[in-house]
Amino acid sequence: MSEAEQQRSSDEGGPEPEPIRFFGTTWVHHDGGYGWRRAGLAIGSLLAAAAGAFVVRFAYQGFDTADVGAFVKILFVAALAICTALAFRQTWDGFNRRPESRGDNRGLLLIGFIGSLFAYFVRCLREAPGERLRRTEYERAREAYERRRSTRTGNPAARSANSGRRKRR
């Protein structure tokens, strides 16, 4: 779509793109520092995941210092690994479809926050997180809007008079 068409479509009305956190609506045309924002979010999420892993390491050292035994350490590592994997998967799925209900899994997401941060990092290497979902919805809305607009051309009164029906007297 050329800039003239973009300007015309925004002047005429129609659906507006949904903003994405940290990107606003720059994802539509990849303008306004889109690439820098993607790079910044990728680096930031990777650094936050590394910091989170460092904090988790201190928690593990706390178990070691408390001398709780091998079973508790194994449970801690297993629970953290499972929650991290579940958080990664749920965050990744949230980029491709609208989440149905996140209220039930917030505890798992909180424990496995490293997985969510890593999902953001991996997605930012390709596109803004959630861009594909929003772009698909936006293009579908634009097409529907254009179809509705194109069928409403002309005088509706003239269309009903020419429909071939006879008026009752």
PDB file of N, CA, C and O in Angstrom, residues 43-104:
ATOM      1  N   ILE A  43      17.049  -7.465  23.756  1.00  0.00           N
ATOM      2  CA  ILE A  43      18.180  -7.377  24.684  1.00  0.00           C
ATOM      3  C   ILE A  43      17.682  -7.247  26.117  1.00  0.00           C
ATOM      4  O   ILE A  43      18.198  -7.907  27.034  1.00  0.00           O
ATOM      5  N   GLY A  44      16.677  -6.413  26.323  1.00  0.00           N
ATOM      6  CA  GLY A  44      16.136  -6.220  27.671  1.00  0.00           C
ATOM      7  C   GLY A  44      15.542  -7.490  28.258  1.00  0.00           C
ATOM      8  O   GLY A  44      15.764  -7.807  29.429  1.00  0.00           O
ATOM      9  N   SER A  45      14.791  -8.233  27.448  1.00  0.00           N
ATOM     10  CA  SER A  45      14.200  -9.466  27.965  1.00  0.00           C
ATOM     11  C   SER A  45      15.269 -10.523  28.235  1.00  0.00           C
ATOM     12  O   SER A  45      15.169 -11.277  29.206  1.00  0.00           O
ATOM     13  N   LEU A  46      16.300 -10.569  27.400  1.00  0.00           N
ATOM     14  CA  LEU A  46      17.389 -11.523  27.647  1.00  0.00           C
ATOM     15  C   LEU A  46      18.158 -11.155  28.914  1.00  0.00           C
ATOM     16  O   LEU A  46      18.487 -12.038  29.728  1.00  0.00           O
ATOM     17  N   LEU A  47      18.419  -9.868  29.120  1.00  0.00           N
ATOM     18  CA  LEU A  47      19.099  -9.434  30.345  1.00  0.00           C
ATOM     19  C   LEU A  47      18.243  -9.691  31.580  1.00  0.00           C
ATOM     20  O   LEU A  47      18.757 -10.112  32.624  1.00  0.00           O
ATOM     21  N   ALA A  48      16.936  -9.458  31.464  1.00  0.00           N
ATOM     22  CA  ALA A  48      16.042  -9.721  32.598  1.00  0.00           C
ATOM     23  C   ALA A  48      15.977 -11.214  32.903  1.00  0.00           C
ATOM     24  O   ALA A  48      15.930 -11.609  34.079  1.00  0.00           O
ATOM     25  N   ALA A  49      15.979 -12.055  31.863  1.00  0.00           N
ATOM     26  CA  ALA A  49      15.987 -13.505  32.089  1.00  0.00           C
ATOM     27  C   ALA A  49      17.282 -13.932  32.769  1.00  0.00           C
ATOM     28  O   ALA A  49      17.275 -14.785  33.670  1.00  0.00           O
ATOM     29  N   ALA A  50      18.411 -13.346  32.359  1.00  0.00           N
ATOM     30  CA  ALA A  50      19.691 -13.671  32.990  1.00  0.00           C
ATOM     31  C   ALA A  50      19.696 -13.219  34.450  1.00  0.00           C
ATOM     32  O   ALA A  50      20.180 -13.949  35.330  1.00  0.00           O
ATOM     33  N   ALA A  51      19.158 -12.038  34.712  1.00  0.00           N
ATOM     34  CA  ALA A  51      19.073 -11.560  36.095  1.00  0.00           C
ATOM     35  C   ALA A  51      18.166 -12.467  36.925  1.00  0.00           C
ATOM     36  O   ALA A  51      18.458 -12.766  38.092  1.00  0.00           O
ATOM     37  N   GLY A  52      17.074 -12.913  36.330  1.00  0.00           N
ATOM     38  CA  GLY A  52      16.168 -13.831  37.019  1.00  0.00           C
ATOM     39  C   GLY A  52      16.845 -15.153  37.324  1.00  0.00           C
ATOM     40  O   GLY A  52      16.663 -15.727  38.408  1.00  0.00           O
ATOM     41  N   ALA A  53      17.627 -15.652  36.386  1.00  0.00           N
ATOM     42  CA  ALA A  53      18.365 -16.901  36.624  1.00  0.00           C
ATOM     43  C   ALA A  53      19.382 -16.720  37.743  1.00  0.00           C
ATOM     44  O   ALA A  53      19.609 -17.634  38.539  1.00  0.00           O
ATOM     45  N   PHE A  54      19.976 -15.539  37.812  1.00  0.00           N
ATOM     46  CA  PHE A  54      20.918 -15.239  38.889  1.00  0.00           C
ATOM     47  C   PHE A  54      20.214 -15.249  40.245  1.00  0.00           C
ATOM     48  O   PHE A  54      20.731 -15.791  41.225  1.00  0.00           O
ATOM     49  N   VAL A  55      19.008 -14.705  40.305  1.00  0.00           N
ATOM     50  CA  VAL A  55      18.226 -14.699  41.546  1.00  0.00           C
ATOM     51  C   VAL A  55      17.828 -16.125  41.931  1.00  0.00           C
ATOM     52  O   VAL A  55      17.883 -16.507  43.105  1.00  0.00           O
ATOM     53  N   VAL A  56      17.435 -16.917  40.950  1.00  0.00           N
ATOM     54  CA  VAL A  56      17.071 -18.311  41.208  1.00  0.00           C
ATOM     55  C   VAL A  56      18.282 -19.088  41.728  1.00  0.00           C
ATOM     56  O   VAL A  56      18.160 -19.954  42.598  1.00  0.00           O
ATOM     57  N   ARG A  57      19.441 -18.742  41.241  1.00  0.00           N
ATOM     58  CA  ARG A  57      20.671 -19.379  41.732  1.00  0.00           C
ATOM     59  C   ARG A  57      20.866 -19.093  43.216  1.00  0.00           C
ATOM     60  O   ARG A  57      21.256 -19.988  43.981  1.00  0.00           O
ATOM     61  N   PHE A  58      20.574 -17.864  43.637  1.00  0.00           N
ATOM     62  CA  PHE A  58      20.669 -17.540  45.068  1.00  0.00           C
ATOM     63  C   PHE A  58      19.655 -18.351  45.870  1.00  0.00           C
ATOM     64  O   PHE A  58      19.944 -18.779  46.999  1.00  0.00           O
ATOM     65  N   ALA A  59      18.472 -18.557  45.318  1.00  0.00           N
ATOM     66  CA  ALA A  59      17.473 -19.371  46.023  1.00  0.00           C
ATOM     67  C   ALA A  59      17.976 -20.797  46.182  1.00  0.00           C
ATOM     68  O   ALA A  59      17.819 -21.410  47.249  1.00  0.00           O
ATOM     69  N   TYR A  60      18.583 -21.331  45.138  1.00  0.00           N
ATOM     70  CA  TYR A  60      19.131 -22.693  45.214  1.00  0.00           C
ATOM     71  C   TYR A  60      20.268 -22.759  46.235  1.00  0.00           C
ATOM     72  O   TYR A  60      20.373 -23.730  46.991  1.00  0.00           O
ATOM     73  N   GLN A  61      21.096 -21.722  46.277  1.00  0.00           N
ATOM     74  CA  GLN A  61      22.169 -21.692  47.275  1.00  0.00           C
ATOM     75  C   GLN A  61      21.601 -21.613  48.688  1.00  0.00           C
ATOM     76  O   GLN A  61      22.203 -22.140  49.625  1.00  0.00           O
ATOM     77  N   GLY A  62      20.444 -20.978  48.821  1.00  0.00           N
ATOM     78  CA  GLY A  62      19.778 -20.946  50.126  1.00  0.00           C
ATOM     79  C   GLY A  62      19.378 -22.348  50.579  1.00  0.00           C
ATOM     80  O   GLY A  62      19.508 -22.694  51.757  1.00  0.00           O
ATOM     81  N   PHE A  63      18.872 -23.154  49.626  1.00  0.00           N
ATOM     82  CA  PHE A  63      18.562 -24.541  49.962  1.00  0.00           C
ATOM     83  C   PHE A  63      19.833 -25.305  50.340  1.00  0.00           C
ATOM     84  O   PHE A  63      19.826 -26.137  51.240  1.00  0.00           O
ATOM     85  N   ASP A  64      20.903 -25.013  49.636  1.00  0.00           N
ATOM     86  CA  ASP A  64      22.171 -25.686  49.912  1.00  0.00           C
ATOM     87  C   ASP A  64      22.685 -25.308  51.301  1.00  0.00           C
ATOM     88  O   ASP A  64      23.168 -26.164  52.052  1.00  0.00           O
ATOM     89  N   THR A  65      22.588 -24.031  51.636  1.00  0.00           N
ATOM     90  CA  THR A  65      23.034 -23.556  52.943  1.00  0.00           C
ATOM     91  C   THR A  65      22.169 -24.133  54.064  1.00  0.00           C
ATOM     92  O   THR A  65      22.670 -24.489  55.137  1.00  0.00           O
ATOM     93  N   ALA A  66      20.874 -24.250  53.825  1.00  0.00           N
ATOM     94  CA  ALA A  66      19.959 -24.787  54.841  1.00  0.00           C
ATOM     95  C   ALA A  66      20.095 -26.302  54.990  1.00  0.00           C
ATOM     96  O   ALA A  66      19.537 -26.875  55.930  1.00  0.00           O
ATOM     97  N   ASP A  67      20.812 -26.931  54.069  1.00  0.00           N
ATOM     98  CA  ASP A  67      21.043 -28.373  54.103  1.00  0.00           C
ATOM     99  C   ASP A  67      19.730 -29.137  54.225  1.00  0.00           C
ATOM    100  O   ASP A  67      19.523 -29.929  55.143  1.00  0.00           O
ATOM    101  N   VAL A  68      18.830 -28.872  53.251  1.00  0.00           N
ATOM    102  CA  VAL A  68      17.495 -29.481  53.286  1.00  0.00           C
ATOM    103  C   VAL A  68      17.469 -30.884  52.704  1.00  0.00           C
ATOM    104  O   VAL A  68      16.487 -31.593  52.855  1.00  0.00           O
ATOM    105  N   GLY A  69      18.476 -31.276  52.015  1.00  0.00           N
ATOM    106  CA  GLY A  69      18.523 -32.621  51.455  1.00  0.00           C
ATOM    107  C   GLY A  69      18.348 -32.607  49.941  1.00  0.00           C
ATOM    108  O   GLY A  69      17.868 -31.637  49.349  1.00  0.00           O
ATOM    109  N   ALA A  70      18.726 -33.700  49.350  1.00  0.00           N
ATOM    110  CA  ALA A  70      18.713 -33.809  47.886  1.00  0.00           C
ATOM    111  C   ALA A  70      17.292 -33.832  47.328  1.00  0.00           C
ATOM    112  O   ALA A  70      17.034 -33.295  46.248  1.00  0.00           O
ATOM    113  N   PHE A  71      16.346 -34.442  48.054  1.00  0.00           N
ATOM    114  CA  PHE A  71      14.980 -34.545  47.550  1.00  0.00           C
ATOM    115  C   PHE A  71      14.346 -33.167  47.348  1.00  0.00           C
ATOM    116  O   PHE A  71      13.713 -32.918  46.316  1.00  0.00           O
ATOM    117  N   VAL A  72      14.509 -32.280  48.314  1.00  0.00           N
ATOM    118  CA  VAL A  72      13.935 -30.937  48.212  1.00  0.00           C
ATOM    119  C   VAL A  72      14.606 -30.150  47.085  1.00  0.00           C
ATOM    120  O   VAL A  72      13.946 -29.424  46.341  1.00  0.00           O
ATOM    121  N   LYS A  73      15.906 -30.313  46.939  1.00  0.00           N
ATOM    122  CA  LYS A  73      16.616 -29.637  45.847  1.00  0.00           C
ATOM    123  C   LYS A  73      16.104 -30.114  44.485  1.00  0.00           C
ATOM    124  O   LYS A  73      15.891 -29.314  43.579  1.00  0.00           O
ATOM    125  N   ILE A  74      15.898 -31.430  44.363  1.00  0.00           N
ATOM    126  CA  ILE A  74      15.390 -31.986  43.104  1.00  0.00           C
ATOM    127  C   ILE A  74      13.972 -31.480  42.840  1.00  0.00           C
ATOM    128  O   ILE A  74      13.635 -31.113  41.711  1.00  0.00           O
ATOM    129  N   LEU A  75      13.148 -31.437  43.880  1.00  0.00           N
ATOM    130  CA  LEU A  75      11.788 -30.901  43.722  1.00  0.00           C
ATOM    131  C   LEU A  75      11.815 -29.433  43.279  1.00  0.00           C
ATOM    132  O   LEU A  75      11.026 -29.025  42.417  1.00  0.00           O
ATOM    133  N   PHE A  76      12.703 -28.659  43.860  1.00  0.00           N
ATOM    134  CA  PHE A  76      12.818 -27.247  43.509  1.00  0.00           C
ATOM    135  C   PHE A  76      13.216 -27.079  42.041  1.00  0.00           C
ATOM    136  O   PHE A  76      12.596 -26.318  41.296  1.00  0.00           O
ATOM    137  N   VAL A  77      14.231 -27.811  41.615  1.00  0.00           N
ATOM    138  CA  VAL A  77      14.706 -27.706  40.234  1.00  0.00           C
ATOM    139  C   VAL A  77      13.634 -28.193  39.265  1.00  0.00           C
ATOM    140  O   VAL A  77      13.376 -27.565  38.230  1.00  0.00           O
ATOM    141  N   ALA A  78      12.974 -29.319  39.596  1.00  0.00           N
ATOM    142  CA  ALA A  78      11.929 -29.855  38.719  1.00  0.00           C
ATOM    143  C   ALA A  78      10.751 -28.889  38.609  1.00  0.00           C
ATOM    144  O   ALA A  78      10.239 -28.649  37.507  1.00  0.00           O
ATOM    145  N   ALA A  79      10.307 -28.346  39.739  1.00  0.00           N
ATOM    146  CA  ALA A  79       9.183 -27.405  39.715  1.00  0.00           C
ATOM    147  C   ALA A  79       9.537 -26.155  38.917  1.00  0.00           C
ATOM    148  O   ALA A  79       8.719 -25.652  38.125  1.00  0.00           O
ATOM    149  N   LEU A  80      10.739 -25.660  39.102  1.00  0.00           N
ATOM    150  CA  LEU A  80      11.166 -24.480  38.361  1.00  0.00           C
ATOM    151  C   LEU A  80      11.253 -24.760  36.863  1.00  0.00           C
ATOM    152  O   LEU A  80      10.817 -23.946  36.042  1.00  0.00           O
ATOM    153  N   ALA A  81      11.768 -25.923  36.497  1.00  0.00           N
ATOM    154  CA  ALA A  81      11.884 -26.281  35.074  1.00  0.00           C
ATOM    155  C   ALA A  81      10.510 -26.446  34.434  1.00  0.00           C
ATOM    156  O   ALA A  81      10.266 -25.963  33.321  1.00  0.00           O
ATOM    157  N   ILE A  82       9.593 -27.113  35.130  1.00  0.00           N
ATOM    158  CA  ILE A  82       8.248 -27.314  34.592  1.00  0.00           C
ATOM    159  C   ILE A  82       7.520 -25.985  34.455  1.00  0.00           C
ATOM    160  O   ILE A  82       6.901 -25.708  33.419  1.00  0.00           O
ATOM    161  N   CYS A  83       7.594 -25.147  35.475  1.00  0.00           N
ATOM    162  CA  CYS A  83       6.916 -23.843  35.415  1.00  0.00           C
ATOM    163  C   CYS A  83       7.521 -22.947  34.333  1.00  0.00           C
ATOM    164  O   CYS A  83       6.799 -22.206  33.656  1.00  0.00           O
ATOM    165  N   THR A  84       8.828 -23.032  34.156  1.00  0.00           N
ATOM    166  CA  THR A  84       9.478 -22.243  33.108  1.00  0.00           C
ATOM    167  C   THR A  84       9.019 -22.696  31.728  1.00  0.00           C
ATOM    168  O   THR A  84       8.715 -21.873  30.860  1.00  0.00           O
ATOM    169  N   ALA A  85       8.940 -24.000  31.524  1.00  0.00           N
ATOM    170  CA  ALA A  85       8.481 -24.525  30.236  1.00  0.00           C
ATOM    171  C   ALA A  85       7.021 -24.157  29.977  1.00  0.00           C
ATOM    172  O   ALA A  85       6.656 -23.756  28.859  1.00  0.00           O
ATOM    173  N   LEU A  86       6.182 -24.264  30.998  1.00  0.00           N
ATOM    174  CA  LEU A  86       4.770 -23.892  30.839  1.00  0.00           C
ATOM    175  C   LEU A  86       4.607 -22.397  30.575  1.00  0.00           C
ATOM    176  O   LEU A  86       3.775 -21.992  29.754  1.00  0.00           O
ATOM    177  N   ALA A  87       5.400 -21.575  31.248  1.00  0.00           N
ATOM    178  CA  ALA A  87       5.326 -20.132  31.032  1.00  0.00           C
ATOM    179  C   ALA A  87       5.778 -19.767  29.627  1.00  0.00           C
ATOM    180  O   ALA A  87       5.174 -18.916  28.965  1.00  0.00           O
ATOM    181  N   PHE A  88       6.841 -20.424  29.153  1.00  0.00           N
ATOM    182  CA  PHE A  88       7.301 -20.184  27.782  1.00  0.00           C
ATOM    183  C   PHE A  88       6.196 -20.527  26.802  1.00  0.00           C
ATOM    184  O   PHE A  88       5.877 -19.739  25.900  1.00  0.00           O
ATOM    185  N   ARG A  89       5.594 -21.698  26.965  1.00  0.00           N
ATOM    186  CA  ARG A  89       4.560 -22.156  26.027  1.00  0.00           C
ATOM    187  C   ARG A  89       3.339 -21.242  26.050  1.00  0.00           C
ATOM    188  O   ARG A  89       2.794 -20.904  25.004  1.00  0.00           O
ATOM    189  N   GLN A  90       2.898 -20.845  27.228  1.00  0.00           N
ATOM    190  CA  GLN A  90       1.714 -19.990  27.312  1.00  0.00           C
ATOM    191  C   GLN A  90       1.999 -18.609  26.735  1.00  0.00           C
ATOM    192  O   GLN A  90       1.161 -18.035  26.046  1.00  0.00           O
ATOM    193  N   THR A  91       3.172 -18.075  26.993  1.00  0.00           N
ATOM    194  CA  THR A  91       3.539 -16.776  26.425  1.00  0.00           C
ATOM    195  C   THR A  91       3.645 -16.879  24.916  1.00  0.00           C
ATOM    196  O   THR A  91       3.158 -16.012  24.186  1.00  0.00           O
ATOM    197  N   TRP A  92       4.256 -17.938  24.417  1.00  0.00           N
ATOM    198  CA  TRP A  92       4.413 -18.136  22.973  1.00  0.00           C
ATOM    199  C   TRP A  92       3.045 -18.267  22.297  1.00  0.00           C
ATOM    200  O   TRP A  92       2.808 -17.706  21.232  1.00  0.00           O
ATOM    201  N   ASP A  93       2.145 -19.030  22.918  1.00  0.00           N
ATOM    202  CA  ASP A  93       0.792 -19.169  22.359  1.00  0.00           C
ATOM    203  C   ASP A  93       0.032 -17.852  22.381  1.00  0.00           C
ATOM    204  O   ASP A  93      -0.805 -17.598  21.518  1.00  0.00           O
ATOM    205  N   GLY A  94       0.310 -17.011  23.366  1.00  0.00           N
ATOM    206  CA  GLY A  94      -0.333 -15.708  23.444  1.00  0.00           C
ATOM    207  C   GLY A  94       0.052 -14.780  22.304  1.00  0.00           C
ATOM    208  O   GLY A  94      -0.660 -13.827  22.000  1.00  0.00           O
ATOM    209  N   PHE A  95       1.180 -15.063  21.647  1.00  0.00           N
ATOM    210  CA  PHE A  95       1.585 -14.265  20.495  1.00  0.00           C
ATOM    211  C   PHE A  95       0.808 -14.659  19.241  1.00  0.00           C
ATOM    212  O   PHE A  95       0.701 -13.884  18.300  1.00  0.00           O
ATOM    213  N   ASN A  96       0.289 -15.888  19.199  1.00  0.00           N
ATOM    214  CA  ASN A  96      -0.375 -16.403  18.007  1.00  0.00           C
ATOM    215  C   ASN A  96      -1.894 -16.408  18.087  1.00  0.00           C
ATOM    216  O   ASN A  96      -2.554 -16.513  17.067  1.00  0.00           O
ATOM    217  N   ARG A  97      -2.457 -16.366  19.279  1.00  0.00           N
ATOM    218  CA  ARG A  97      -3.913 -16.325  19.426  1.00  0.00           C
ATOM    219  C   ARG A  97      -4.250 -15.606  20.721  1.00  0.00           C
ATOM    220  O   ARG A  97      -3.417 -15.504  21.624  1.00  0.00           O
ATOM    221  N   ARG A  98      -5.463 -15.145  20.784  1.00  0.00           N
ATOM    222  CA  ARG A  98      -5.915 -14.434  21.981  1.00  0.00           C
ATOM    223  C   ARG A  98      -6.014 -15.412  23.153  1.00  0.00           C
ATOM    224  O   ARG A  98      -6.573 -16.482  23.023  1.00  0.00           O
ATOM    225  N   PRO A  99      -5.469 -15.021  24.303  1.00  0.00           N
ATOM    226  CA  PRO A  99      -5.564 -15.927  25.456  1.00  0.00           C
ATOM    227  C   PRO A  99      -7.008 -16.008  25.947  1.00  0.00           C
ATOM    228  O   PRO A  99      -7.711 -15.003  26.011  1.00  0.00           O
ATOM    229  N   GLU A 100      -7.433 -17.229  26.261  1.00  0.00           N
ATOM    230  CA  GLU A 100      -8.797 -17.432  26.718  1.00  0.00           C
ATOM    231  C   GLU A 100      -8.940 -17.042  28.191  1.00  0.00           C
ATOM    232  O   GLU A 100      -9.796 -16.274  28.557  1.00  0.00           O
ATOM    233  N   SER A 101      -8.088 -17.601  29.024  1.00  0.00           N
ATOM    234  CA  SER A 101      -8.140 -17.298  30.449  1.00  0.00           C
ATOM    235  C   SER A 101      -6.744 -17.460  31.023  1.00  0.00           C
ATOM    236  O   SER A 101      -6.186 -18.547  31.031  1.00  0.00           O
ATOM    237  N   ARG A 102      -6.202 -16.385  31.535  1.00  0.00           N
ATOM    238  CA  ARG A 102      -4.861 -16.450  32.122  1.00  0.00           C
ATOM    239  C   ARG A 102      -4.917 -16.438  33.639  1.00  0.00           C
ATOM    240  O   ARG A 102      -3.916 -16.588  34.286  1.00  0.00           O
ATOM    241  N   GLY A 103      -6.087 -16.235  34.194  1.00  0.00           N
ATOM    242  CA  GLY A 103      -6.208 -16.114  35.635  1.00  0.00           C
ATOM    243  C   GLY A 103      -5.822 -17.370  36.388  1.00  0.00           C
ATOM    244  O   GLY A 103      -5.316 -17.316  37.500  1.00  0.00           O
ATOM    245  N   ASP A 104      -6.054 -18.533  35.804  1.00  0.00           N
ATOM    246  CA  ASP A 104      -5.789 -19.786  36.493  1.00  0.00           C
ATOM    247  C   ASP A 104      -4.308 -20.109  36.564  1.00  0.00           C
ATOM    248  O   ASP A 104      -3.876 -20.818  37.468  1.00  0.00           O
TER     249      ASP A 104
END
